[in-house]
Coordinates of C-alpha atoms in Angstrom, one line a residue:
X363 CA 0.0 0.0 0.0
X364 CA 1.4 3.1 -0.8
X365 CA 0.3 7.0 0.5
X366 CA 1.3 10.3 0.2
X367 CA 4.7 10.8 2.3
X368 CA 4.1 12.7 4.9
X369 CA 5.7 15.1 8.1
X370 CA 4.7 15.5 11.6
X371 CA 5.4 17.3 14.5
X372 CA 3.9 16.4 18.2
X373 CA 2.6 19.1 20.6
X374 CA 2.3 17.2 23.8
X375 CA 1.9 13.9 24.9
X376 CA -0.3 13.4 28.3
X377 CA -0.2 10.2 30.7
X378 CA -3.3 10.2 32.1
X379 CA -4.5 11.6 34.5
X380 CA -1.8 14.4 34.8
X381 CA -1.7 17.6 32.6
X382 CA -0.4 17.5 29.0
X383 CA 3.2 18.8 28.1
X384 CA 5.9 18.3 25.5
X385 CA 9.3 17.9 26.7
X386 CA 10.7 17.0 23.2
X387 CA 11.4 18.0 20.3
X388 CA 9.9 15.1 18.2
X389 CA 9.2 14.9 14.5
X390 CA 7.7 11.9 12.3
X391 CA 8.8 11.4 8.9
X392 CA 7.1 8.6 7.1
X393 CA 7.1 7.6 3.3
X394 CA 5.2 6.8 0.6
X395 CA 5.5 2.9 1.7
X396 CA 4.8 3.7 5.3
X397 CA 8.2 3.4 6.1
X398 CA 9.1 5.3 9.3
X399 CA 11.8 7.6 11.2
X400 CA 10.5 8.9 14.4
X401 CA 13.3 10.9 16.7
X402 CA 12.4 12.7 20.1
X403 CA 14.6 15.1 21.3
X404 CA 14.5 16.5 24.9
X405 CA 14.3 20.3 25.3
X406 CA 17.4 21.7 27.3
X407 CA 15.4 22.3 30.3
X408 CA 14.5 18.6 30.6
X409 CA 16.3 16.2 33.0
X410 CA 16.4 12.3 31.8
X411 CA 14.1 10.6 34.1
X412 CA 14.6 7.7 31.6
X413 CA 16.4 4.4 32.7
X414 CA 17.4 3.9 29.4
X415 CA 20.5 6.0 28.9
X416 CA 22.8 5.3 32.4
X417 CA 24.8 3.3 30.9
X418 CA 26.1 5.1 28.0
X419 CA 27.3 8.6 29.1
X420 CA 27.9 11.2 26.5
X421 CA 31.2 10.9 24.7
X422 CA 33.6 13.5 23.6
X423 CA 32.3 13.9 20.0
X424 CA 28.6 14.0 20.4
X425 CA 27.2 17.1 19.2
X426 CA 24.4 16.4 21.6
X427 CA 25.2 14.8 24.5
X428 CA 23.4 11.4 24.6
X429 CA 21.3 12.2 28.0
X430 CA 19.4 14.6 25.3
X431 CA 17.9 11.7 23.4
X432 CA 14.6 10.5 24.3
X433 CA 13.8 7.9 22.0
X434 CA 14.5 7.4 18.5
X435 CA 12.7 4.5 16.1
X436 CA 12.0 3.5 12.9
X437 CA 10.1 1.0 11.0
X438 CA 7.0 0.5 9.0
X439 CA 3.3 1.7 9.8
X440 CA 0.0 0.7 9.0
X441 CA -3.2 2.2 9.9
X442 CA -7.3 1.2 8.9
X443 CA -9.5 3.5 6.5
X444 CA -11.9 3.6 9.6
X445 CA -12.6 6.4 12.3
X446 CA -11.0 5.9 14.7
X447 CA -8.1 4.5 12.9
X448 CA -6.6 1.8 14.4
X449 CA -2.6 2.3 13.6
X450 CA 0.7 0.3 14.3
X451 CA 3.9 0.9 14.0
X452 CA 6.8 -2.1 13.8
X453 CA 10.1 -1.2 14.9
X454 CA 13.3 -2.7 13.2
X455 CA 15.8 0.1 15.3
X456 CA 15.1 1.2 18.2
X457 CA 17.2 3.3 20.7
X458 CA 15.3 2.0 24.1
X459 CA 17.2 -1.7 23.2
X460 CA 20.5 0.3 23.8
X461 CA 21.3 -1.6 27.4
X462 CA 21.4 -5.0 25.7
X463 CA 24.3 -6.9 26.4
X464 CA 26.0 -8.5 23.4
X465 CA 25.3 -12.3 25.0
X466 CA 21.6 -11.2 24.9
X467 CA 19.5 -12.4 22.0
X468 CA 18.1 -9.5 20.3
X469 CA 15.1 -8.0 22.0
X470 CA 11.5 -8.4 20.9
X471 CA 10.2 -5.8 19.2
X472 CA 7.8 -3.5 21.5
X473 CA 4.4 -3.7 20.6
X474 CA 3.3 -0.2 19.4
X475 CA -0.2 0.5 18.2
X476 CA -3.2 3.1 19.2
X477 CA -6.1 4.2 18.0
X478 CA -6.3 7.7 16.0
X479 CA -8.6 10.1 15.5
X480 CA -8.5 13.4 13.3
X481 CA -9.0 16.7 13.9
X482 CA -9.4 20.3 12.4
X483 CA -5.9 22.2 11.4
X484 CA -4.5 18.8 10.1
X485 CA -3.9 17.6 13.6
X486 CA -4.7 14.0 14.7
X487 CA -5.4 12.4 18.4
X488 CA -3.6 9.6 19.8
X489 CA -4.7 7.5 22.4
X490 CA -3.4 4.0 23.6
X491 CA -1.3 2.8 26.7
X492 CA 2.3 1.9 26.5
X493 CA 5.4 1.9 29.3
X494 CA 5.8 5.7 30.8
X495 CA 9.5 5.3 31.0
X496 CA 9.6 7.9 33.8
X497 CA 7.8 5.0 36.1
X498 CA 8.3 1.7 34.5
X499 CA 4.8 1.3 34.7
X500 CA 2.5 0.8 31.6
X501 CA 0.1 3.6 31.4
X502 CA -2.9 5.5 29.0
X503 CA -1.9 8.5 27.3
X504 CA -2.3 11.1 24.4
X505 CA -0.3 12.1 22.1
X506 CA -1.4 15.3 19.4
X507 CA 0.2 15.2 16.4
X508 CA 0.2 18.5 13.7
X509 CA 1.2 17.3 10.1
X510 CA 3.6 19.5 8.2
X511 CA 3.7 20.4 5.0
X512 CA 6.5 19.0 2.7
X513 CA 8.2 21.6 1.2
X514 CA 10.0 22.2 -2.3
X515 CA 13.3 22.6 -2.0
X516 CA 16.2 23.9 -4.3
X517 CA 17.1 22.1 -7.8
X518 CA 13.5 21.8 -9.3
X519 CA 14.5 23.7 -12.1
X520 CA 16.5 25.8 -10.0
X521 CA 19.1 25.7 -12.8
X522 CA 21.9 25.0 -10.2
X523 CA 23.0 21.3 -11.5
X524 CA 21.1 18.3 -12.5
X525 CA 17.2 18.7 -12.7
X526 CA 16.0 15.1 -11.4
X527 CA 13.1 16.2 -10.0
X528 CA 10.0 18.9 -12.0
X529 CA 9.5 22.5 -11.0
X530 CA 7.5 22.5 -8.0
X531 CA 8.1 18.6 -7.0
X532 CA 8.0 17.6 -3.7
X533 CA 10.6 14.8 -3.6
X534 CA 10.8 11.6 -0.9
X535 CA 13.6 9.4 -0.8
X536 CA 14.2 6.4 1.7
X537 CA 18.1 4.7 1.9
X538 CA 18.5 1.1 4.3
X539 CA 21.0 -0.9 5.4
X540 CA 20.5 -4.2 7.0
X541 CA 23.8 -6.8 7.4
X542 CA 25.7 -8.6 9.8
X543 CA 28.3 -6.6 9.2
X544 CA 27.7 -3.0 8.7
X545 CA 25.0 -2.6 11.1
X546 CA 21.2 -1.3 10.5
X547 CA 20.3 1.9 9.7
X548 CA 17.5 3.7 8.6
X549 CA 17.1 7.5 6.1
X550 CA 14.3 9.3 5.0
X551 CA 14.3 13.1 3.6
X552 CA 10.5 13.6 3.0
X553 CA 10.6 17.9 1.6
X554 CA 12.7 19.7 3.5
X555 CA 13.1 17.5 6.5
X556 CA 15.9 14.4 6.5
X557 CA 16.7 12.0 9.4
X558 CA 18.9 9.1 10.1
X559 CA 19.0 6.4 12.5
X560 CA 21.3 3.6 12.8
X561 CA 22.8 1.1 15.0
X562 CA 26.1 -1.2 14.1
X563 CA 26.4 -4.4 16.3
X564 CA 24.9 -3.5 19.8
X565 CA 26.3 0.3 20.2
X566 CA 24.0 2.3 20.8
X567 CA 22.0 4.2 17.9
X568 CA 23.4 7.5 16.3
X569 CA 20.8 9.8 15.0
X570 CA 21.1 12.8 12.3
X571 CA 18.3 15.3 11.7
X572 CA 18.8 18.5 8.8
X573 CA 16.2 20.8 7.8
X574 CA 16.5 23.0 4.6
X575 CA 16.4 26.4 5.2
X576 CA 15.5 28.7 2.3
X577 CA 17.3 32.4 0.9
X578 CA 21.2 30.4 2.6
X579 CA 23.4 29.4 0.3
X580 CA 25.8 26.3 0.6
X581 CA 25.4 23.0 2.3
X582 CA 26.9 23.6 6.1
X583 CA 25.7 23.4 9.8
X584 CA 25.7 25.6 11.5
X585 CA 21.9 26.6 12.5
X586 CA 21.4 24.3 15.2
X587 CA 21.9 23.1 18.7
X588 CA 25.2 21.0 17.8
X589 CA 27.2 23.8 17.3
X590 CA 27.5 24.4 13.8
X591 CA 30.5 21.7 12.4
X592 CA 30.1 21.3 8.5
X593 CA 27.7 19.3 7.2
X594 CA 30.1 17.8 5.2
X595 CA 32.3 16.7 8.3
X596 CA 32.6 12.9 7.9
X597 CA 30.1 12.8 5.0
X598 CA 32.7 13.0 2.8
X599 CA 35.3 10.1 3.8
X600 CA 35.0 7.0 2.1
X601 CA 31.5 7.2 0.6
X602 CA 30.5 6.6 -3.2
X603 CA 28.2 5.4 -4.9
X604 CA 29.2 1.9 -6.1
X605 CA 31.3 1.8 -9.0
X606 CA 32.4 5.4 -8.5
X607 CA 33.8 7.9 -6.5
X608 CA 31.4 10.6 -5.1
X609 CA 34.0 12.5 -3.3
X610 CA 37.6 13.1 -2.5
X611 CA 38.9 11.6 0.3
X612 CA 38.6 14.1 3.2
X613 CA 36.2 17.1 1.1
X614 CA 33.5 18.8 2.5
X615 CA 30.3 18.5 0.7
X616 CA 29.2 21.9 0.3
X617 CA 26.5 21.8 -2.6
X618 CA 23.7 24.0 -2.1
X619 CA 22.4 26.9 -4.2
X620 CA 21.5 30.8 -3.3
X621 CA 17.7 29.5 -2.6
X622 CA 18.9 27.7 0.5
X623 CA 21.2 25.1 2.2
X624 CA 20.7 21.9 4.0
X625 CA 22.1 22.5 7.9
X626 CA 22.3 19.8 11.0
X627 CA 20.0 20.7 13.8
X628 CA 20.8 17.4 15.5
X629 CA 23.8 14.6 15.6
X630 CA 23.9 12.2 18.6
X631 CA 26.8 9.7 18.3
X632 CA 29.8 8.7 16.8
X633 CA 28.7 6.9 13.5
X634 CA 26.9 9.5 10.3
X635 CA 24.9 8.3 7.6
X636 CA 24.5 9.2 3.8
X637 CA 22.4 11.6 4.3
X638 CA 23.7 13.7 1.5
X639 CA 22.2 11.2 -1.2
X640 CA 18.8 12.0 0.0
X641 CA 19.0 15.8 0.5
X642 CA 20.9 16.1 -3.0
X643 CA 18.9 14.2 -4.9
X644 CA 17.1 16.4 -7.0
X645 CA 20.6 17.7 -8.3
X646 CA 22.6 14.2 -7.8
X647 CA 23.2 14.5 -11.5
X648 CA 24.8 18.1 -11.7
X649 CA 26.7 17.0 -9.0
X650 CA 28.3 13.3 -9.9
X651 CA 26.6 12.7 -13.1
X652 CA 24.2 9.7 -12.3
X653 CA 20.4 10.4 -10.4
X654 CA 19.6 8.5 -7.0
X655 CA 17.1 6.2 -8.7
X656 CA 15.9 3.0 -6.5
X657 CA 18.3 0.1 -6.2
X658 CA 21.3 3.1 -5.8
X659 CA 24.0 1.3 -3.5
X660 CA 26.1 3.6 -1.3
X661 CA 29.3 2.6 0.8
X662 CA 29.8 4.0 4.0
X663 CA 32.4 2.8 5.7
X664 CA 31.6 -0.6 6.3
X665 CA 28.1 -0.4 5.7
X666 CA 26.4 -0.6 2.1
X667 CA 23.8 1.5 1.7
X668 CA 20.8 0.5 -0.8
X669 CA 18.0 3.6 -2.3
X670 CA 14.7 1.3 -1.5
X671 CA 12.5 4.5 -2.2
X672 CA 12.2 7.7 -4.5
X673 CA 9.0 9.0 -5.2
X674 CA 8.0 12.7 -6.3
X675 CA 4.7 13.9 -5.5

């Protein structure tokens, strides 16, 4: 089954019976295939009451320490044409299974489903009962979620390189890794919001989120939390696209145009992932002379990358 991809944002989540709040920063990105990323942020003013995070303090090269991490996910999602909706959402990564030891077989996936019901002002209720991690205890809640709208971004006839996508195409694009060997990882750029999320061996998850920001030009950090490092810094090193070189060893990726630049608002851990492919894709071909077209493979490091999705809408 496939949809329209889609963005959104939550404005509080309430276990009942105590007052609703929002102590993240959380945003949903979800494709055309119902494939997933869901990251949660904590605010600054927010201590951890999680469990979760003890024993991995922050290290030296986290742009966010990892204390600020609430929970990040991803996976697929399903939902009925009926009101309420009754949705569910599988989780192949997920940050909470951090803890586990490397003798431990690998955790069952956490059931995850609630039932959903619209409102005005594109918003959308919540309600089920999962684990408040705050208590250990499984309780009801609410969640409101506000969908975004997906943005066009630079390159659709912008006249700045290749011109993969139409003038005023909104453009989707989903990259997965899954082997023994180079771990499990997770990106999806839906408009002009990109995330990443993966895990290699039992380390705990790193997670990337950029946001295009229009009238900048270049491709750099610099606009969020994290402090503003390149972001090219490590994107660069050892990755191509298979059977040729993408960049030199050690080069910032700096592609942009004077509409507007990609920039890192958030980067917990030590490990990156492509995200370049998927925020460049609507001028991959000005750039290295070949579109991101499904069945792409990118090498990272030790980890081979695959395009599973592209769609324009």
């Amino acid at each position: 089954m496939t949809s329209t991809p889609f963005i959104s944002v939550r404005e509080y989540i309430r276990w009942l019976p105590h007052p609703a709040h929002e102590p993240t920063a959380t945003l949903v990105l979800t494709s055309s295939s119902r494939k997933f990323i869901d990251v949660r942020i904590l605010n600054p003013q927010v201590s951890h009451p999680h469990p979760y995070h003890r024993a991995n303090p922050p290290s030296a090269s986290d742009r966010l320490p990892r204390t600020r991490l609430d929970w990040a996910f991803a996976g697929t999602s399903s939902s009925t044409p009926t009101v309420p909706s009754h949705c569910a959402w599988t989780h192949t990564i997920d940050s909470r299974d951090d803890d586990t030891d490397d003798d431990d077989p690998p955790p069952t996936p956490v059931p995850d489903a609630a039932l959903c019901w619209p409102l005005p002002d594109d918003r959308t209720l919540e309600r089920g009962t999962m684990v408040n991690p705050a208590t250990g205890v499984e309780t009801a809640y609410e969640e409101l979620w506000r969908d975004v709208e997906a943005v066009v971004t630079a390159g659709n006839g912008s006249g700045s390189g290749g011109r993969d996508a139409p003038d005023g195409k909104r453009v989707c694009v989903v990259l997965e890794v899954d082997d023994e060997w180079g771990g499990k990882g997770v990106v999806i750029r839906v408009g002009g919001w990109c995330q990443g999320v993966f895990r290699a061996g039992r380390e705990p998850v790193s997670v990337e989120r950029y946001k295009w920001v229009a009238g900048r030009r270049g491709m750099r950090g610099g606009g969020g939390e994290d402090g503003g490092s390149p972001v090219g810094e490590g994107q660069g090193q050892g990755v191509r696209v298979v059977g040729m070189d993408l960049f030199a060893e050690g080069e910032e990726d700096e592609h942009g145009t004077g509409e507007g630049k990609w920039e890192r608002v958030v980067k917990i851990g030590e490990r990156w992932m492509p995200c370049t492919v998927a925020m460049m894709a609507e001028e991959w071909s000005g750039v290295v002379g070949r579109p991101v077209e499904e069945g792409m493979v990118v090498e990272a490091g030790d980890a081979r990358w695959t395009v599973t999705e592209k769609c324009l809408w």
